[in-house]
Coordinates of C-alpha atoms and ligand atoms in Angstrom, one line a residue:
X281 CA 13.4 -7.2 -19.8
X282 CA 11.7 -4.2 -21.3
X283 CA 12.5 -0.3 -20.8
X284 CA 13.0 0.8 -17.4
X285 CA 10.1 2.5 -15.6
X286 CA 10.8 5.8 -14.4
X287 CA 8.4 7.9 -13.0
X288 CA 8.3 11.7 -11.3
X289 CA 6.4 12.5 -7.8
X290 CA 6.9 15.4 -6.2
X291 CA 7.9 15.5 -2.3
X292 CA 4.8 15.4 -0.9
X293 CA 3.5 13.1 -3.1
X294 CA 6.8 10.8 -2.4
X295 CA 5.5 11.2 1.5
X296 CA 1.8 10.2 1.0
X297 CA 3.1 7.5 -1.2
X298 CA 5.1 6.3 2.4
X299 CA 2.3 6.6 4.5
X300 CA 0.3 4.1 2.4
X301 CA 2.5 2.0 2.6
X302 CA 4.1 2.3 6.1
X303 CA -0.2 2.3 7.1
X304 CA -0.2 -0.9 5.4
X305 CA 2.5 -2.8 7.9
X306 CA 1.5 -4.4 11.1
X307 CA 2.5 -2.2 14.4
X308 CA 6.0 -4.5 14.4
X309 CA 6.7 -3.6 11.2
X310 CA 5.9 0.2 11.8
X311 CA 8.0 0.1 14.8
X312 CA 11.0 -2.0 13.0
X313 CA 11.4 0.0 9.9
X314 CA 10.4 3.3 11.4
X315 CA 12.8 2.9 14.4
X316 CA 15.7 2.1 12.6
X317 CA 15.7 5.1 10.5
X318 CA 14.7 7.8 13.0
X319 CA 17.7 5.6 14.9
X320 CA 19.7 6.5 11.9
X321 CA 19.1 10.7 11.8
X322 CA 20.5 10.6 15.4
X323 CA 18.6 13.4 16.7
X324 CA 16.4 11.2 18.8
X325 CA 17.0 8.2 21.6
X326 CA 14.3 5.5 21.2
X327 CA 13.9 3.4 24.6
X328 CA 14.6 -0.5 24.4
X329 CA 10.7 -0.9 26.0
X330 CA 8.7 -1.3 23.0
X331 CA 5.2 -2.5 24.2
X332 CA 3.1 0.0 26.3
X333 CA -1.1 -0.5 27.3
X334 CA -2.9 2.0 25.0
X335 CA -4.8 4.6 27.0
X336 CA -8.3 3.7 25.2
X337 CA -8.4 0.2 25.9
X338 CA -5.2 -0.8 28.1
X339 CA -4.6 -3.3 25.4
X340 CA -0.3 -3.6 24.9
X341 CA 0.7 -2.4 21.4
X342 CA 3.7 -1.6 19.9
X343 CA 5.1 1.6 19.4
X344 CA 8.2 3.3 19.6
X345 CA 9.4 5.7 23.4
X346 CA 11.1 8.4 21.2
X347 CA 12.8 11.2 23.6
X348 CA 14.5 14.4 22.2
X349 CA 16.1 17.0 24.9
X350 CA 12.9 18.5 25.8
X351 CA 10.4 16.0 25.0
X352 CA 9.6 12.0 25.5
X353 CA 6.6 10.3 24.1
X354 CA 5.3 6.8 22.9
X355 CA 4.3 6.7 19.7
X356 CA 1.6 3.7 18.8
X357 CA 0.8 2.8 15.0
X358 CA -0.8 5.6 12.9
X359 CA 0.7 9.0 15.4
X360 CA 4.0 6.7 15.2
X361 CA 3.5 7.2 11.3
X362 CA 2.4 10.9 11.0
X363 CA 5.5 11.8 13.7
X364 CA 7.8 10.1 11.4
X365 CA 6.5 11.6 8.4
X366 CA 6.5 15.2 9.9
X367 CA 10.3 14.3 11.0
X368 CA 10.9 13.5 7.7
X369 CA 9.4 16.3 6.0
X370 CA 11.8 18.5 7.6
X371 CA 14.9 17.2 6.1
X372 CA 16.3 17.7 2.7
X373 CA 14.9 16.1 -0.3
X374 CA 18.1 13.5 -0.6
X375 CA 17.4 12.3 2.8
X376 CA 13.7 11.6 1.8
X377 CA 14.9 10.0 -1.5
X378 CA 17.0 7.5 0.3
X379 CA 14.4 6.7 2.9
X380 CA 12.1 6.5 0.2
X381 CA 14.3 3.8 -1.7
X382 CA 14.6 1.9 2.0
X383 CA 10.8 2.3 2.1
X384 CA 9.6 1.4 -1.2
X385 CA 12.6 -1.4 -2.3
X386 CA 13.3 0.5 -5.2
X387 CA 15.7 3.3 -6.4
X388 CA 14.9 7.3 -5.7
X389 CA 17.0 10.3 -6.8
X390 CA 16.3 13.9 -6.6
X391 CA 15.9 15.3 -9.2
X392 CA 13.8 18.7 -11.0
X393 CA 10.6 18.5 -12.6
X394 CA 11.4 19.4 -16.3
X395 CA 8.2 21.9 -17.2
X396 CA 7.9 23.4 -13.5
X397 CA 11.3 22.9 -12.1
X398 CA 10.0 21.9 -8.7
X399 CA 11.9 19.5 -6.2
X400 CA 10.8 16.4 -6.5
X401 CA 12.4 12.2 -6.8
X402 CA 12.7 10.2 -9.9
X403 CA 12.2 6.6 -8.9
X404 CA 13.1 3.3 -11.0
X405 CA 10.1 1.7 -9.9
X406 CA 11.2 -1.5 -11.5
X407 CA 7.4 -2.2 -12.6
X408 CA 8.7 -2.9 -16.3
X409 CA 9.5 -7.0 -14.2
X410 CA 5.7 -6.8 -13.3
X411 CA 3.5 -9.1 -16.3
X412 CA 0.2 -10.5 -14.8
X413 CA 0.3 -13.9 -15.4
X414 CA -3.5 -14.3 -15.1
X415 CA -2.6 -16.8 -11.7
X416 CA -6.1 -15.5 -10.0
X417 CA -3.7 -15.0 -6.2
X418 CA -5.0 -11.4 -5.5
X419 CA -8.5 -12.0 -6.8
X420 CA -8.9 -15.6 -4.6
X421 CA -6.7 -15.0 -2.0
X422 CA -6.7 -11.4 -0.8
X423 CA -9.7 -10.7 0.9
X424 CA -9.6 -6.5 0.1
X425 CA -9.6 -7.2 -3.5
X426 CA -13.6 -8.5 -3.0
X427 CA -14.4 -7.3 0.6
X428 CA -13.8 -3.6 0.3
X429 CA -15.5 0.0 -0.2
X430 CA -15.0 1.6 -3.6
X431 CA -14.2 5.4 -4.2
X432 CA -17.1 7.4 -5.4
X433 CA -15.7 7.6 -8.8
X434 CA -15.9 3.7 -9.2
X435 CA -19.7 3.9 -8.6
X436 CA -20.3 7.6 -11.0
X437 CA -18.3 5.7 -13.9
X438 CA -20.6 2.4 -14.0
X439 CA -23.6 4.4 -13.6
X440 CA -22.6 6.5 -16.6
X441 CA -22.1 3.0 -18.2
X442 CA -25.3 2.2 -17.5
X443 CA -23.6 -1.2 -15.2
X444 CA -26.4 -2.2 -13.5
X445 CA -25.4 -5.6 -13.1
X446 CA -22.3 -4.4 -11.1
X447 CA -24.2 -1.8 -9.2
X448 CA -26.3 -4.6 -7.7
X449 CA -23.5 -5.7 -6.0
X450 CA -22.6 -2.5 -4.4
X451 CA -24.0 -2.0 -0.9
X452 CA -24.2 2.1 -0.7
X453 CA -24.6 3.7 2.8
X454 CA -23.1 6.4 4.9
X455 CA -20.9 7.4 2.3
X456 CA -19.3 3.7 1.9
X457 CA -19.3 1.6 -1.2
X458 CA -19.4 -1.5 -0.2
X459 CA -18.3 -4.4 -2.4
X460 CA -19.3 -7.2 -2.8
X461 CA -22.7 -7.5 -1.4
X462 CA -24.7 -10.5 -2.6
X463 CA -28.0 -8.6 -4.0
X464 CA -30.1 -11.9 -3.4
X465 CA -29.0 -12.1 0.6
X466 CA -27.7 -8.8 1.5
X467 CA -24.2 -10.7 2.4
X468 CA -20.6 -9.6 2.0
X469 CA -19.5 -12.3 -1.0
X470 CA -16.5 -14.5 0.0
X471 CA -15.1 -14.7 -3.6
X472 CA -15.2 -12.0 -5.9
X473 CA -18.6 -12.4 -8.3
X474 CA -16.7 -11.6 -11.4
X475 CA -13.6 -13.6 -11.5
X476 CA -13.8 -16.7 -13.7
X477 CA -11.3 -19.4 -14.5
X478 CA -10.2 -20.2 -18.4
X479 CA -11.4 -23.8 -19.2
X480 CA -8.3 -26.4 -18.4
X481 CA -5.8 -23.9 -17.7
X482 CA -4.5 -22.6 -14.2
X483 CA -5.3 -19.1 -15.3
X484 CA -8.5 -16.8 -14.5
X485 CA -10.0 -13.7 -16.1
X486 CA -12.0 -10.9 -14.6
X487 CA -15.3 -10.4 -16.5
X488 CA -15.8 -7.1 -15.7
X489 CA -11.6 -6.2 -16.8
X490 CA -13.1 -2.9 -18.9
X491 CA -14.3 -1.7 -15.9
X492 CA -13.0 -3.1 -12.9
X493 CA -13.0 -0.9 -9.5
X494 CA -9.6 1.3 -9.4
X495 CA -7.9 -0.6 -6.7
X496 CA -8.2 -4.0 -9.0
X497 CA -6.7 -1.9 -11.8
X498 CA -3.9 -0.5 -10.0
X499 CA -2.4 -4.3 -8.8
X500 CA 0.0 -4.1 -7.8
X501 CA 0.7 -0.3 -6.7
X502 CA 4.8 -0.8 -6.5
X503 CA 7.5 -3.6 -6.2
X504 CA 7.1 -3.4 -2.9
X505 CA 3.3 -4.0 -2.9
X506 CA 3.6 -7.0 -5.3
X507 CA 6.4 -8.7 -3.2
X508 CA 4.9 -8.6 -0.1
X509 CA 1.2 -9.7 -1.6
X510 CA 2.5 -12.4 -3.2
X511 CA 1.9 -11.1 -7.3
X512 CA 3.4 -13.9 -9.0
X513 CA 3.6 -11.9 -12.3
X514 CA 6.5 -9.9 -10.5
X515 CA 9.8 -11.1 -11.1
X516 CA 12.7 -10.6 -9.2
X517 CA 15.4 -12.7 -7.4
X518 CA 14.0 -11.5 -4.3
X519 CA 11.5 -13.0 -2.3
X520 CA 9.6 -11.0 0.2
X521 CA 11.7 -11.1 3.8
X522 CA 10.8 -9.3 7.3
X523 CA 14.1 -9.2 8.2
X524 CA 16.2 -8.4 5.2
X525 CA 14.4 -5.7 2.8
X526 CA 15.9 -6.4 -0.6
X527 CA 18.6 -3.5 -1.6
X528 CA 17.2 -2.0 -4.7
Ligands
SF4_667 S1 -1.3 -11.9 -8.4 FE1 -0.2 -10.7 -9.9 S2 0.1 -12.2 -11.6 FE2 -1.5 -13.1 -10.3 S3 -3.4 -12.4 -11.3 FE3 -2.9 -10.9 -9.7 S4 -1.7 -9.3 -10.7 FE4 -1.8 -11.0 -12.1
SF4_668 S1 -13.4 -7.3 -9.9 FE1 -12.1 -8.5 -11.2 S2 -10.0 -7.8 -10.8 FE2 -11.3 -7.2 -9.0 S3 -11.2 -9.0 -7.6 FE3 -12.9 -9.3 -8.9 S4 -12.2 -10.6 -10.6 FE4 -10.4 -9.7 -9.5

């Protein structure tokens, strides 16, 4: 195994980094993890009801009843999210560490940042276990790899390259990217155009790898992102579980 990876984030970028991936969780999910931890600072009662009709369409959802002396509230999805993050904000940097390594299935310590000396956590990400393996899963098999929008910058940097055989495939409008877009029917594609498989072998390549959109770059984010999608090029003795999050 090579050299651990360690990297530095600061504390709000160790929060933002939790809200993409709490955002990312289904509503149980929100409500399991999120619960058990705001459960754990014991400044809160949650109520055992955990399903309540949303106001906007009556529909029943998931959420969390969270009641504090002078206040009592359900919390649904994405304001169950901010609440939590605004709780956690308030509390010192170790407590954010360790929910961050709960969070994020890896290890977090506070630490300094050396030039600035700003609080911040130095995480193992364990990403030195993560080799792609070329199996094709998060090109064939996850839909927002190839049925997505794409930042801005994605769309400046191929027109600077001149890429107009990518920018075909990129339905702009309203301030969306959208990718992929068949340019001969005007269709969202249902397999990503550039992604070929290597003659007799069980392995794939992407033909545009120079310049592939940030979000293909970037797979898997964390350990946690790769576990739970499934990267086979990230190994660990854990396999992904809903009920028992891997210890870091
Ligand atoms: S799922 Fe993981 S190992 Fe497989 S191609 Fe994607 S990044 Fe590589
Ligand atoms: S652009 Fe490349 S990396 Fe992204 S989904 Fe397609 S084949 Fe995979």
């Amino acid at each position: 195994m090579g050299k651990k990876c360690l990297k530095f984030v600061s504390i709000s970028e160790a929060l933002e980094e939790l809200k993409n991936t709490l955002m990312m969780q289904s509503e149980v999910q929100k409500q399991k993890e999120i619960g058990l931890i705001i459960e754990s600072f014991e400044e809160f009662e949650i109520r055992k009801d955990l399903l309540k009709a949303h106001p906007s369409d009556l529909i029943e959802r998931h959420g969390l009843w969270i009641e504090s002396d002078d206040n009592k509230k359900f919390y649904y999805g994405i304001e169950l999210v901010e609440f939590f993050l605004d709780l956690l904000n308030s509390k010192p940097s170790e407590a954010i560490g360790k929910v961050y390594s709960k969070i994020e299935w890896v290890s977090a310590n506070v630490a300094k940042h050396q030039k600035t000396g700003a609080n911040g956590l130095l995480i193992k990400t364990e990403m030195e276990k993560f080799k792609c393996v070329q199996c094709g899963h998060c090109c064939l098999d996850l839909s927002d790899a190839y049925q997505t929008s794409v930042p801005d910058f994605d769309v400046i940097r191929w027109e600077c390259e001149n890429r107009y055989d990518i920018l075909e495939w990129v339905d702009s409008f309203a301030g969306l990217n959208d990718i992929w877009v068949n340019p001969k029917t005007g269709e969202s594609v249902n397999r990503c155009p550039w992604l070929r498989k290597l003659p007799k072998k069980d392995k794939y390549i992407c033909k545009i790898h120079e310049t592939k959109p940030k979000h293909c770059l970037n797979f898997p984010k964390s350990k946690r992102h790769a576990l739970e999608n499934g990267c086979k090029g990230f190994h660990t003795k854990y396999a992904f579980n809903n009920t028992a999050l891997p210890e870091s």
